[in-house]
Amino acid sequence: MDWLLRFLEFVLLLIGNIAIGTLGFIPSILITPVNLDRFGLIGGSALSISGEIIGALFGFWLYRYGTKHIPVAWQQSSWFRFSAINPLQAYGGRCYRCASCRLSHQAPSRQALP
């Protein structure tokens, strides 16, 4: 019975890591200490890294799925028009936009600048 509870805990923490990795803007440091406490240094690190990797892949898949199903009316708005004049569009501009959106939360705010 103890192994079943341990397995269930592992699965729930993995799902939590995948959810955090999928969202991309919640820092994984919130759940990593729990993983390290429950499964030790090696097991907790492996759980955190695998959850982040699977979550990032799932988030990228959701991004691609979502961009294919955007209504035409939304695509004609001014927010989406910047991609038409983007010179990187022919060279993988979609990948650049995805990476910039994923990294935008890492930019310092104006209050942090002197």
PDB file of N, CA and C in Angstrom:
ATOM      1  N   MET A   1       0.811  -1.190   0.000  1.00  0.00           N
ATOM      2  CA  MET A   1       0.000   0.000   0.000  1.00  0.00           C
ATOM      3  C   MET A   1       0.859   1.261   0.000  1.00  0.00           C
ATOM      4  N   ASP A   2       2.029   1.186   0.638  1.00  0.00           N
ATOM      5  CA  ASP A   2       2.923   2.335   0.682  1.00  0.00           C
ATOM      6  C   ASP A   2       3.446   2.681  -0.705  1.00  0.00           C
ATOM      7  N   TRP A   3       3.714   1.670  -1.526  1.00  0.00           N
ATOM      8  CA  TRP A   3       4.217   1.939  -2.866  1.00  0.00           C
ATOM      9  C   TRP A   3       3.151   2.608  -3.729  1.00  0.00           C
ATOM     10  N   LEU A   4       1.875   2.303  -3.474  1.00  0.00           N
ATOM     11  CA  LEU A   4       0.798   2.919  -4.241  1.00  0.00           C
ATOM     12  C   LEU A   4       0.687   4.410  -3.913  1.00  0.00           C
ATOM     13  N   LEU A   5       0.804   4.751  -2.638  1.00  0.00           N
ATOM     14  CA  LEU A   5       0.761   6.161  -2.246  1.00  0.00           C
ATOM     15  C   LEU A   5       1.969   6.922  -2.792  1.00  0.00           C
ATOM     16  N   ARG A   6       3.125   6.267  -2.767  1.00  0.00           N
ATOM     17  CA  ARG A   6       4.345   6.895  -3.298  1.00  0.00           C
ATOM     18  C   ARG A   6       4.221   7.138  -4.808  1.00  0.00           C
ATOM     19  N   PHE A   7       3.657   6.153  -5.505  1.00  0.00           N
ATOM     20  CA  PHE A   7       3.454   6.288  -6.951  1.00  0.00           C
ATOM     21  C   PHE A   7       2.441   7.392  -7.252  1.00  0.00           C
ATOM     22  N   LEU A   8       1.348   7.451  -6.488  1.00  0.00           N
ATOM     23  CA  LEU A   8       0.349   8.480  -6.677  1.00  0.00           C
ATOM     24  C   LEU A   8       0.932   9.870  -6.419  1.00  0.00           C
ATOM     25  N   GLU A   9       1.774   9.978  -5.395  1.00  0.00           N
ATOM     26  CA  GLU A   9       2.437  11.249  -5.106  1.00  0.00           C
ATOM     27  C   GLU A   9       3.358  11.654  -6.258  1.00  0.00           C
ATOM     28  N   PHE A  10       4.084  10.691  -6.803  1.00  0.00           N
ATOM     29  CA  PHE A  10       4.975  10.954  -7.931  1.00  0.00           C
ATOM     30  C   PHE A  10       4.181  11.459  -9.142  1.00  0.00           C
ATOM     31  N   VAL A  11       3.078  10.798  -9.437  1.00  0.00           N
ATOM     32  CA  VAL A  11       2.264  11.176 -10.592  1.00  0.00           C
ATOM     33  C   VAL A  11       1.674  12.568 -10.395  1.00  0.00           C
ATOM     34  N   LEU A  12       1.170  12.864  -9.190  1.00  0.00           N
ATOM     35  CA  LEU A  12       0.591  14.188  -8.941  1.00  0.00           C
ATOM     36  C   LEU A  12       1.644  15.293  -9.027  1.00  0.00           C
ATOM     37  N   LEU A  13       2.829  15.038  -8.512  1.00  0.00           N
ATOM     38  CA  LEU A  13       3.896  16.038  -8.621  1.00  0.00           C
ATOM     39  C   LEU A  13       4.360  16.202 -10.067  1.00  0.00           C
ATOM     40  N   LEU A  14       4.378  15.112 -10.815  1.00  0.00           N
ATOM     41  CA  LEU A  14       4.733  15.206 -12.231  1.00  0.00           C
ATOM     42  C   LEU A  14       3.694  16.030 -12.990  1.00  0.00           C
ATOM     43  N   ILE A  15       2.416  15.810 -12.694  1.00  0.00           N
ATOM     44  CA  ILE A  15       1.362  16.598 -13.335  1.00  0.00           C
ATOM     45  C   ILE A  15       1.504  18.072 -12.953  1.00  0.00           C
ATOM     46  N   GLY A  16       1.835  18.340 -11.703  1.00  0.00           N
ATOM     47  CA  GLY A  16       2.062  19.724 -11.280  1.00  0.00           C
ATOM     48  C   GLY A  16       3.234  20.363 -11.998  1.00  0.00           C
ATOM     49  N   ASN A  17       4.320  19.621 -12.148  1.00  0.00           N
ATOM     50  CA  ASN A  17       5.488  20.132 -12.881  1.00  0.00           C
ATOM     51  C   ASN A  17       5.158  20.384 -14.345  1.00  0.00           C
ATOM     52  N   ILE A  18       4.393  19.490 -14.946  1.00  0.00           N
ATOM     53  CA  ILE A  18       4.008  19.667 -16.347  1.00  0.00           C
ATOM     54  C   ILE A  18       3.121  20.898 -16.494  1.00  0.00           C
ATOM     55  N   ALA A  19       2.197  21.089 -15.550  1.00  0.00           N
ATOM     56  CA  ALA A  19       1.318  22.262 -15.613  1.00  0.00           C
ATOM     57  C   ALA A  19       2.116  23.556 -15.481  1.00  0.00           C
ATOM     58  N   ILE A  20       3.070  23.590 -14.569  1.00  0.00           N
ATOM     59  CA  ILE A  20       3.903  24.780 -14.402  1.00  0.00           C
ATOM     60  C   ILE A  20       4.774  25.006 -15.628  1.00  0.00           C
ATOM     61  N   GLY A  21       5.324  23.940 -16.184  1.00  0.00           N
ATOM     62  CA  GLY A  21       6.129  24.073 -17.394  1.00  0.00           C
ATOM     63  C   GLY A  21       5.305  24.488 -18.593  1.00  0.00           C
ATOM     64  N   THR A  22       4.051  24.067 -18.649  1.00  0.00           N
ATOM     65  CA  THR A  22       3.180  24.436 -19.756  1.00  0.00           C
ATOM     66  C   THR A  22       2.826  25.912 -19.700  1.00  0.00           C
ATOM     67  N   LEU A  23       2.517  26.408 -18.511  1.00  0.00           N
ATOM     68  CA  LEU A  23       2.156  27.814 -18.378  1.00  0.00           C
ATOM     69  C   LEU A  23       3.336  28.712 -18.717  1.00  0.00           C
ATOM     70  N   GLY A  24       4.506  28.365 -18.264  1.00  0.00           N
ATOM     71  CA  GLY A  24       5.710  29.084 -18.653  1.00  0.00           C
ATOM     72  C   GLY A  24       6.008  30.345 -17.878  1.00  0.00           C
ATOM     73  N   PHE A  25       5.041  30.936 -17.196  1.00  0.00           N
ATOM     74  CA  PHE A  25       5.318  32.172 -16.471  1.00  0.00           C
ATOM     75  C   PHE A  25       5.339  31.975 -14.955  1.00  0.00           C
ATOM     76  N   ILE A  26       4.987  30.804 -14.481  1.00  0.00           N
ATOM     77  CA  ILE A  26       5.087  30.502 -13.053  1.00  0.00           C
ATOM     78  C   ILE A  26       6.452  29.863 -12.820  1.00  0.00           C
ATOM     79  N   PRO A  27       7.249  30.394 -11.902  1.00  0.00           N
ATOM     80  CA  PRO A  27       8.578  29.812 -11.689  1.00  0.00           C
ATOM     81  C   PRO A  27       8.490  28.414 -11.081  1.00  0.00           C
ATOM     82  N   SER A  28       9.300  27.522 -11.598  1.00  0.00           N
ATOM     83  CA  SER A  28       9.263  26.140 -11.120  1.00  0.00           C
ATOM     84  C   SER A  28       9.916  25.991  -9.748  1.00  0.00           C
ATOM     85  N   ILE A  29      10.515  27.059  -9.242  1.00  0.00           N
ATOM     86  CA  ILE A  29      11.123  26.989  -7.922  1.00  0.00           C
ATOM     87  C   ILE A  29      10.063  26.801  -6.832  1.00  0.00           C
ATOM     88  N   LEU A  30       8.807  27.020  -7.175  1.00  0.00           N
ATOM     89  CA  LEU A  30       7.735  26.829  -6.209  1.00  0.00           C
ATOM     90  C   LEU A  30       7.492  25.355  -5.902  1.00  0.00           C
ATOM     91  N   ILE A  31       7.728  24.471  -6.861  1.00  0.00           N
ATOM     92  CA  ILE A  31       7.448  23.058  -6.651  1.00  0.00           C
ATOM     93  C   ILE A  31       8.720  22.210  -6.545  1.00  0.00           C
ATOM     94  N   THR A  32       9.848  22.733  -6.964  1.00  0.00           N
ATOM     95  CA  THR A  32      11.105  21.976  -6.912  1.00  0.00           C
ATOM     96  C   THR A  32      11.501  21.585  -5.493  1.00  0.00           C
ATOM     97  N   PRO A  33      11.380  22.458  -4.489  1.00  0.00           N
ATOM     98  CA  PRO A  33      11.722  22.015  -3.128  1.00  0.00           C
ATOM     99  C   PRO A  33      10.859  20.860  -2.624  1.00  0.00           C
ATOM    100  N   VAL A  34       9.607  20.826  -3.046  1.00  0.00           N
ATOM    101  CA  VAL A  34       8.734  19.711  -2.653  1.00  0.00           C
ATOM    102  C   VAL A  34       9.249  18.417  -3.276  1.00  0.00           C
ATOM    103  N   ASN A  35       9.632  18.484  -4.549  1.00  0.00           N
ATOM    104  CA  ASN A  35      10.176  17.305  -5.221  1.00  0.00           C
ATOM    105  C   ASN A  35      11.452  16.817  -4.530  1.00  0.00           C
ATOM    106  N   LEU A  36      12.327  17.753  -4.184  1.00  0.00           N
ATOM    107  CA  LEU A  36      13.586  17.380  -3.534  1.00  0.00           C
ATOM    108  C   LEU A  36      13.343  16.806  -2.140  1.00  0.00           C
ATOM    109  N   ASP A  37      12.363  17.349  -1.443  1.00  0.00           N
ATOM    110  CA  ASP A  37      12.059  16.853  -0.099  1.00  0.00           C
ATOM    111  C   ASP A  37      11.460  15.456  -0.145  1.00  0.00           C
ATOM    112  N   ARG A  38      10.574  15.202  -1.078  1.00  0.00           N
ATOM    113  CA  ARG A  38       9.868  13.922  -1.124  1.00  0.00           C
ATOM    114  C   ARG A  38      10.674  12.808  -1.786  1.00  0.00           C
ATOM    115  N   PHE A  39      11.518  13.124  -2.776  1.00  0.00           N
ATOM    116  CA  PHE A  39      12.196  12.079  -3.543  1.00  0.00           C
ATOM    117  C   PHE A  39      13.713  12.188  -3.532  1.00  0.00           C
ATOM    118  N   GLY A  40      14.272  13.046  -2.727  1.00  0.00           N
ATOM    119  CA  GLY A  40      15.717  13.156  -2.627  1.00  0.00           C
ATOM    120  C   GLY A  40      16.304  13.990  -3.747  1.00  0.00           C
ATOM    121  N   LEU A  41      17.622  14.123  -3.709  1.00  0.00           N
ATOM    122  CA  LEU A  41      18.307  14.980  -4.673  1.00  0.00           C
ATOM    123  C   LEU A  41      18.189  14.452  -6.104  1.00  0.00           C
ATOM    124  N   ILE A  42      18.480  13.182  -6.301  1.00  0.00           N
ATOM    125  CA  ILE A  42      18.471  12.613  -7.656  1.00  0.00           C
ATOM    126  C   ILE A  42      17.045  12.459  -8.176  1.00  0.00           C
ATOM    127  N   GLY A  43      16.181  11.834  -7.388  1.00  0.00           N
ATOM    128  CA  GLY A  43      14.800  11.615  -7.827  1.00  0.00           C
ATOM    129  C   GLY A  43      14.026  12.914  -7.999  1.00  0.00           C
ATOM    130  N   GLY A  44      14.191  13.841  -7.058  1.00  0.00           N
ATOM    131  CA  GLY A  44      13.495  15.123  -7.153  1.00  0.00           C
ATOM    132  C   GLY A  44      13.980  15.965  -8.315  1.00  0.00           C
ATOM    133  N   SER A  45      15.288  15.940  -8.549  1.00  0.00           N
ATOM    134  CA  SER A  45      15.827  16.687  -9.694  1.00  0.00           C
ATOM    135  C   SER A  45      15.343  16.095 -11.010  1.00  0.00           C
ATOM    136  N   ALA A  46      15.343  14.773 -11.091  1.00  0.00           N
ATOM    137  CA  ALA A  46      14.860  14.113 -12.307  1.00  0.00           C
ATOM    138  C   ALA A  46      13.385  14.413 -12.536  1.00  0.00           C
ATOM    139  N   LEU A  47      12.611  14.418 -11.460  1.00  0.00           N
ATOM    140  CA  LEU A  47      11.188  14.731 -11.572  1.00  0.00           C
ATOM    141  C   LEU A  47      10.976  16.172 -12.031  1.00  0.00           C
ATOM    142  N   SER A  48      11.715  17.114 -11.469  1.00  0.00           N
ATOM    143  CA  SER A  48      11.578  18.518 -11.854  1.00  0.00           C
ATOM    144  C   SER A  48      11.990  18.744 -13.303  1.00  0.00           C
ATOM    145  N   ILE A  49      13.114  18.182 -13.695  1.00  0.00           N
ATOM    146  CA  ILE A  49      13.607  18.381 -15.062  1.00  0.00           C
ATOM    147  C   ILE A  49      12.685  17.727 -16.078  1.00  0.00           C
ATOM    148  N   SER A  50      12.248  16.498 -15.802  1.00  0.00           N
ATOM    149  CA  SER A  50      11.359  15.828 -16.759  1.00  0.00           C
ATOM    150  C   SER A  50      10.017  16.543 -16.847  1.00  0.00           C
ATOM    151  N   GLY A  51       9.493  17.034 -15.725  1.00  0.00           N
ATOM    152  CA  GLY A  51       8.243  17.788 -15.770  1.00  0.00           C
ATOM    153  C   GLY A  51       8.367  19.076 -16.549  1.00  0.00           C
ATOM    154  N   GLU A  52       9.499  19.774 -16.394  1.00  0.00           N
ATOM    155  CA  GLU A  52       9.720  21.016 -17.142  1.00  0.00           C
ATOM    156  C   GLU A  52       9.845  20.742 -18.639  1.00  0.00           C
ATOM    157  N   ILE A  53      10.549  19.692 -18.995  1.00  0.00           N
ATOM    158  CA  ILE A  53      10.728  19.378 -20.413  1.00  0.00           C
ATOM    159  C   ILE A  53       9.405  18.983 -21.050  1.00  0.00           C
ATOM    160  N   ILE A  54       8.664  18.099 -20.398  1.00  0.00           N
ATOM    161  CA  ILE A  54       7.371  17.681 -20.942  1.00  0.00           C
ATOM    162  C   ILE A  54       6.412  18.872 -20.983  1.00  0.00           C
ATOM    163  N   GLY A  55       6.441  19.711 -19.954  1.00  0.00           N
ATOM    164  CA  GLY A  55       5.586  20.891 -19.928  1.00  0.00           C
ATOM    165  C   GLY A  55       5.917  21.880 -21.032  1.00  0.00           C
ATOM    166  N   ALA A  56       7.202  22.089 -21.293  1.00  0.00           N
ATOM    167  CA  ALA A  56       7.598  22.997 -22.373  1.00  0.00           C
ATOM    168  C   ALA A  56       7.161  22.443 -23.729  1.00  0.00           C
ATOM    169  N   LEU A  57       7.306  21.146 -23.930  1.00  0.00           N
ATOM    170  CA  LEU A  57       6.853  20.539 -25.188  1.00  0.00           C
ATOM    171  C   LEU A  57       5.339  20.653 -25.337  1.00  0.00           C
ATOM    172  N   PHE A  58       4.617  20.418 -24.261  1.00  0.00           N
ATOM    173  CA  PHE A  58       3.164  20.523 -24.301  1.00  0.00           C
ATOM    174  C   PHE A  58       2.728  21.972 -24.526  1.00  0.00           C
ATOM    175  N   GLY A  59       3.411  22.912 -23.898  1.00  0.00           N
ATOM    176  CA  GLY A  59       3.101  24.327 -24.106  1.00  0.00           C
ATOM    177  C   GLY A  59       3.357  24.753 -25.535  1.00  0.00           C
ATOM    178  N   PHE A  60       4.443  24.274 -26.126  1.00  0.00           N
ATOM    179  CA  PHE A  60       4.733  24.594 -27.517  1.00  0.00           C
ATOM    180  C   PHE A  60       3.671  24.002 -28.434  1.00  0.00           C
ATOM    181  N   TRP A  61       3.229  22.781 -28.142  1.00  0.00           N
ATOM    182  CA  TRP A  61       2.184  22.152 -28.935  1.00  0.00           C
ATOM    183  C   TRP A  61       0.883  22.941 -28.821  1.00  0.00           C
ATOM    184  N   LEU A  62       0.537  23.386 -27.612  1.00  0.00           N
ATOM    185  CA  LEU A  62      -0.670  24.184 -27.425  1.00  0.00           C
ATOM    186  C   LEU A  62      -0.576  25.512 -28.181  1.00  0.00           C
ATOM    187  N   TYR A  63       0.598  26.128 -28.167  1.00  0.00           N
ATOM    188  CA  TYR A  63       0.805  27.378 -28.903  1.00  0.00           C
ATOM    189  C   TYR A  63       0.568  27.161 -30.396  1.00  0.00           C
ATOM    190  N   ARG A  64       1.139  26.116 -30.941  1.00  0.00           N
ATOM    191  CA  ARG A  64       0.971  25.841 -32.367  1.00  0.00           C
ATOM    192  C   ARG A  64      -0.470  25.507 -32.700  1.00  0.00           C
ATOM    193  N   TYR A  65      -1.133  24.755 -31.843  1.00  0.00           N
ATOM    194  CA  TYR A  65      -2.531  24.418 -32.059  1.00  0.00           C
ATOM    195  C   TYR A  65      -3.389  25.686 -32.006  1.00  0.00           C
ATOM    196  N   GLY A  66      -3.097  26.546 -31.049  1.00  0.00           N
ATOM    197  CA  GLY A  66      -3.878  27.768 -30.893  1.00  0.00           C
ATOM    198  C   GLY A  66      -3.708  28.735 -32.037  1.00  0.00           C
ATOM    199  N   THR A  67      -2.500  28.849 -32.564  1.00  0.00           N
ATOM    200  CA  THR A  67      -2.280  29.789 -33.667  1.00  0.00           C
ATOM    201  C   THR A  67      -2.939  29.314 -34.959  1.00  0.00           C
ATOM    202  N   LYS A  68      -3.162  28.038 -35.091  1.00  0.00           N
ATOM    203  CA  LYS A  68      -3.840  27.540 -36.287  1.00  0.00           C
ATOM    204  C   LYS A  68      -5.347  27.758 -36.219  1.00  0.00           C
ATOM    205  N   HIS A  69      -5.887  27.956 -35.034  1.00  0.00           N
ATOM    206  CA  HIS A  69      -7.334  28.065 -34.863  1.00  0.00           C
ATOM    207  C   HIS A  69      -7.777  29.446 -34.406  1.00  0.00           C
ATOM    208  N   ILE A  70      -7.001  30.483 -34.720  1.00  0.00           N
ATOM    209  CA  ILE A  70      -7.387  31.852 -34.389  1.00  0.00           C
ATOM    210  C   ILE A  70      -8.434  32.316 -35.398  1.00  0.00           C
ATOM    211  N   PRO A  71      -9.543  32.891 -34.926  1.00  0.00           N
ATOM    212  CA  PRO A  71     -10.561  33.379 -35.873  1.00  0.00           C
ATOM    213  C   PRO A  71      -9.999  34.458 -36.806  1.00  0.00           C
ATOM    214  N   VAL A  72     -10.536  34.514 -38.011  1.00  0.00           N
ATOM    215  CA  VAL A  72     -10.055  35.448 -39.026  1.00  0.00           C
ATOM    216  C   VAL A  72     -10.243  36.896 -38.564  1.00  0.00           C
ATOM    217  N   ALA A  73     -11.317  37.175 -37.850  1.00  0.00           N
ATOM    218  CA  ALA A  73     -11.564  38.546 -37.378  1.00  0.00           C
ATOM    219  C   ALA A  73     -10.458  38.996 -36.428  1.00  0.00           C
ATOM    220  N   TRP A  74      -9.972  38.113 -35.606  1.00  0.00           N
ATOM    221  CA  TRP A  74      -8.880  38.460 -34.691  1.00  0.00           C
ATOM    222  C   TRP A  74      -7.576  38.665 -35.453  1.00  0.00           C
ATOM    223  N   GLN A  75      -7.365  37.876 -36.494  1.00  0.00           N
ATOM    224  CA  GLN A  75      -6.128  37.991 -37.267  1.00  0.00           C
ATOM    225  C   GLN A  75      -6.043  39.322 -37.998  1.00  0.00           C
ATOM    226  N   GLN A  76      -7.159  39.960 -38.255  1.00  0.00           N
ATOM    227  CA  GLN A  76      -7.155  41.228 -38.966  1.00  0.00           C
ATOM    228  C   GLN A  76      -7.028  42.425 -38.028  1.00  0.00           C
ATOM    229  N   SER A  77      -6.963  42.184 -36.737  1.00  0.00           N
ATOM    230  CA  SER A  77      -6.810  43.298 -35.802  1.00  0.00           C
ATOM    231  C   SER A  77      -5.374  43.829 -35.853  1.00  0.00           C
ATOM    232  N   SER A  78      -5.192  45.024 -35.275  1.00  0.00           N
ATOM    233  CA  SER A  78      -3.879  45.669 -35.345  1.00  0.00           C
ATOM    234  C   SER A  78      -2.817  44.908 -34.573  1.00  0.00           C
ATOM    235  N   TRP A  79      -3.210  44.139 -33.554  1.00  0.00           N
ATOM    236  CA  TRP A  79      -2.222  43.401 -32.768  1.00  0.00           C
ATOM    237  C   TRP A  79      -1.556  42.314 -33.588  1.00  0.00           C
ATOM    238  N   PHE A  80      -2.294  41.713 -34.505  1.00  0.00           N
ATOM    239  CA  PHE A  80      -1.735  40.631 -35.319  1.00  0.00           C
ATOM    240  C   PHE A  80      -1.041  41.136 -36.568  1.00  0.00           C
ATOM    241  N   ARG A  81      -1.209  42.394 -36.918  1.00  0.00           N
ATOM    242  CA  ARG A  81      -0.626  42.911 -38.153  1.00  0.00           C
ATOM    243  C   ARG A  81       0.886  43.055 -38.097  1.00  0.00           C
ATOM    244  N   PHE A  82       1.473  43.106 -36.900  1.00  0.00           N
ATOM    245  CA  PHE A  82       2.927  43.261 -36.828  1.00  0.00           C
ATOM    246  C   PHE A  82       3.668  42.102 -37.477  1.00  0.00           C
ATOM    247  N   SER A  83       3.040  40.938 -37.553  1.00  0.00           N
ATOM    248  CA  SER A  83       3.716  39.794 -38.161  1.00  0.00           C
ATOM    249  C   SER A  83       3.829  39.951 -39.672  1.00  0.00           C
ATOM    250  N   ALA A  84       2.951  40.754 -40.284  1.00  0.00           N
ATOM    251  CA  ALA A  84       3.015  40.932 -41.736  1.00  0.00           C
ATOM    252  C   ALA A  84       4.215  41.769 -42.147  1.00  0.00           C
ATOM    253  N   ILE A  85       4.689  42.661 -41.277  1.00  0.00           N
ATOM    254  CA  ILE A  85       5.830  43.494 -41.634  1.00  0.00           C
ATOM    255  C   ILE A  85       7.119  43.004 -40.974  1.00  0.00           C
ATOM    256  N   ASN A  86       7.052  41.894 -40.307  1.00  0.00           N
ATOM    257  CA  ASN A  86       8.214  41.345 -39.624  1.00  0.00           C
ATOM    258  C   ASN A  86       9.152  40.708 -40.656  1.00  0.00           C
ATOM    259  N   PRO A  87      10.381  41.209 -40.804  1.00  0.00           N
ATOM    260  CA  PRO A  87      11.288  40.620 -41.798  1.00  0.00           C
ATOM    261  C   PRO A  87      11.731  39.203 -41.444  1.00  0.00           C
ATOM    262  N   LEU A  88      11.576  38.815 -40.181  1.00  0.00           N
ATOM    263  CA  LEU A  88      11.963  37.466 -39.803  1.00  0.00           C
ATOM    264  C   LEU A  88      10.896  36.436 -40.138  1.00  0.00           C
ATOM    265  N   GLN A  89       9.759  36.879 -40.660  1.00  0.00           N
ATOM    266  CA  GLN A  89       8.671  35.950 -40.958  1.00  0.00           C
ATOM    267  C   GLN A  89       9.119  34.869 -41.939  1.00  0.00           C
ATOM    268  N   ALA A  90       9.874  35.268 -42.954  1.00  0.00           N
ATOM    269  CA  ALA A  90      10.329  34.293 -43.944  1.00  0.00           C
ATOM    270  C   ALA A  90      11.391  33.361 -43.379  1.00  0.00           C
ATOM    271  N   TYR A  91      12.045  33.753 -42.293  1.00  0.00           N
ATOM    272  CA  TYR A  91      13.123  32.953 -41.719  1.00  0.00           C
ATOM    273  C   TYR A  91      12.746  32.379 -40.359  1.00  0.00           C
ATOM    274  N   GLY A  92      11.503  32.060 -40.176  1.00  0.00           N
ATOM    275  CA  GLY A  92      11.099  31.445 -38.919  1.00  0.00           C
ATOM    276  C   GLY A  92      10.627  32.458 -37.901  1.00  0.00           C
ATOM    277  N   GLY A  93       9.910  33.465 -38.326  1.00  0.00           N
ATOM    278  CA  GLY A  93       9.417  34.499 -37.424  1.00  0.00           C
ATOM    279  C   GLY A  93       8.484  33.962 -36.367  1.00  0.00           C
ATOM    280  N   ARG A  94       7.776  32.910 -36.681  1.00  0.00           N
ATOM    281  CA  ARG A  94       6.872  32.329 -35.689  1.00  0.00           C
ATOM    282  C   ARG A  94       7.662  31.776 -34.513  1.00  0.00           C
ATOM    283  N   CYS A  95       8.759  31.147 -34.800  1.00  0.00           N
ATOM    284  CA  CYS A  95       9.603  30.619 -33.727  1.00  0.00           C
ATOM    285  C   CYS A  95      10.163  31.757 -32.886  1.00  0.00           C
ATOM    286  N   TYR A  96      10.545  32.854 -33.541  1.00  0.00           N
ATOM    287  CA  TYR A  96      11.066  34.017 -32.830  1.00  0.00           C
ATOM    288  C   TYR A  96      10.003  34.616 -31.923  1.00  0.00           C
ATOM    289  N   ARG A  97       8.769  34.728 -32.420  1.00  0.00           N
ATOM    290  CA  ARG A  97       7.688  35.279 -31.602  1.00  0.00           C
ATOM    291  C   ARG A  97       7.382  34.373 -30.419  1.00  0.00           C
ATOM    292  N   CYS A  98       7.398  33.079 -30.643  1.00  0.00           N
ATOM    293  CA  CYS A  98       7.129  32.145 -29.545  1.00  0.00           C
ATOM    294  C   CYS A  98       8.209  32.257 -28.482  1.00  0.00           C
ATOM    295  N   ALA A  99       9.463  32.309 -28.899  1.00  0.00           N
ATOM    296  CA  ALA A  99      10.564  32.424 -27.942  1.00  0.00           C
ATOM    297  C   ALA A  99      10.519  33.748 -27.206  1.00  0.00           C
ATOM    298  N   SER A 100      10.173  34.824 -27.902  1.00  0.00           N
ATOM    299  CA  SER A 100      10.124  36.124 -27.234  1.00  0.00           C
ATOM    300  C   SER A 100       8.976  36.185 -26.237  1.00  0.00           C
ATOM    301  N   CYS A 101       7.864  35.550 -26.536  1.00  0.00           N
ATOM    302  CA  CYS A 101       6.756  35.516 -25.575  1.00  0.00           C
ATOM    303  C   CYS A 101       7.116  34.663 -24.358  1.00  0.00           C
ATOM    304  N   ARG A 102       7.838  33.576 -24.567  1.00  0.00           N
ATOM    305  CA  ARG A 102       8.231  32.726 -23.445  1.00  0.00           C
ATOM    306  C   ARG A 102       9.260  33.415 -22.558  1.00  0.00           C
ATOM    307  N   LEU A 103      10.103  34.276 -23.139  1.00  0.00           N
ATOM    308  CA  LEU A 103      11.152  34.930 -22.371  1.00  0.00           C
ATOM    309  C   LEU A 103      10.767  36.316 -21.884  1.00  0.00           C
ATOM    310  N   SER A 104       9.614  36.812 -22.258  1.00  0.00           N
ATOM    311  CA  SER A 104       9.245  38.184 -21.908  1.00  0.00           C
ATOM    312  C   SER A 104       9.096  38.374 -20.403  1.00  0.00           C
ATOM    313  N   HIS A 105       8.726  37.334 -19.671  1.00  0.00           N
ATOM    314  CA  HIS A 105       8.594  37.487 -18.224  1.00  0.00           C
ATOM    315  C   HIS A 105       9.958  37.589 -17.536  1.00  0.00           C
ATOM    316  N   GLN A 106      11.029  37.339 -18.241  1.00  0.00           N
ATOM    317  CA  GLN A 106      12.363  37.425 -17.665  1.00  0.00           C
ATOM    318  C   GLN A 106      12.943  38.836 -17.781  1.00  0.00           C
ATOM    319  N   ALA A 107      12.302  39.718 -18.548  1.00  0.00           N
ATOM    320  CA  ALA A 107      12.792  41.086 -18.716  1.00  0.00           C
ATOM    321  C   ALA A 107      12.515  41.881 -17.447  1.00  0.00           C
ATOM    322  N   PRO A 108      13.452  42.728 -17.032  1.00  0.00           N
ATOM    323  CA  PRO A 108      13.214  43.517 -15.817  1.00  0.00           C
ATOM    324  C   PRO A 108      12.130  44.557 -16.045  1.00  0.00           C
ATOM    325  N   SER A 109      11.434  44.874 -14.974  1.00  0.00           N
ATOM    326  CA  SER A 109      10.389  45.903 -15.089  1.00  0.00           C
ATOM    327  C   SER A 109      11.050  47.288 -15.029  1.00  0.00           C
ATOM    328  N   ARG A 110      10.282  48.315 -15.314  1.00  0.00           N
ATOM    329  CA  ARG A 110      10.813  49.677 -15.301  1.00  0.00           C
ATOM    330  C   ARG A 110      11.203  50.101 -13.894  1.00  0.00           C
ATOM    331  N   GLN A 111      10.561  49.566 -12.897  1.00  0.00           N
ATOM    332  CA  GLN A 111      10.871  49.933 -11.524  1.00  0.00           C
ATOM    333  C   GLN A 111      12.222  49.399 -11.100  1.00  0.00           C
ATOM    334  N   ALA A 112      12.673  48.317 -11.727  1.00  0.00           N
ATOM    335  CA  ALA A 112      13.948  47.729 -11.340  1.00  0.00           C
ATOM    336  C   ALA A 112      15.127  48.485 -11.952  1.00  0.00           C
ATOM    337  N   LEU A 113      14.854  49.275 -12.984  1.00  0.00           N
ATOM    338  CA  LEU A 113      15.938  50.009 -13.628  1.00  0.00           C
ATOM    339  C   LEU A 113      16.245  51.284 -12.852  1.00  0.00           C
ATOM    340  N   PRO A 114      17.523  51.712 -12.808  1.00  0.00           N
ATOM    341  CA  PRO A 114      17.853  52.940 -12.057  1.00  0.00           C
ATOM    342  C   PRO A 114      17.383  54.194 -12.756  1.00  0.00           C
TER     343      PRO A 114
END
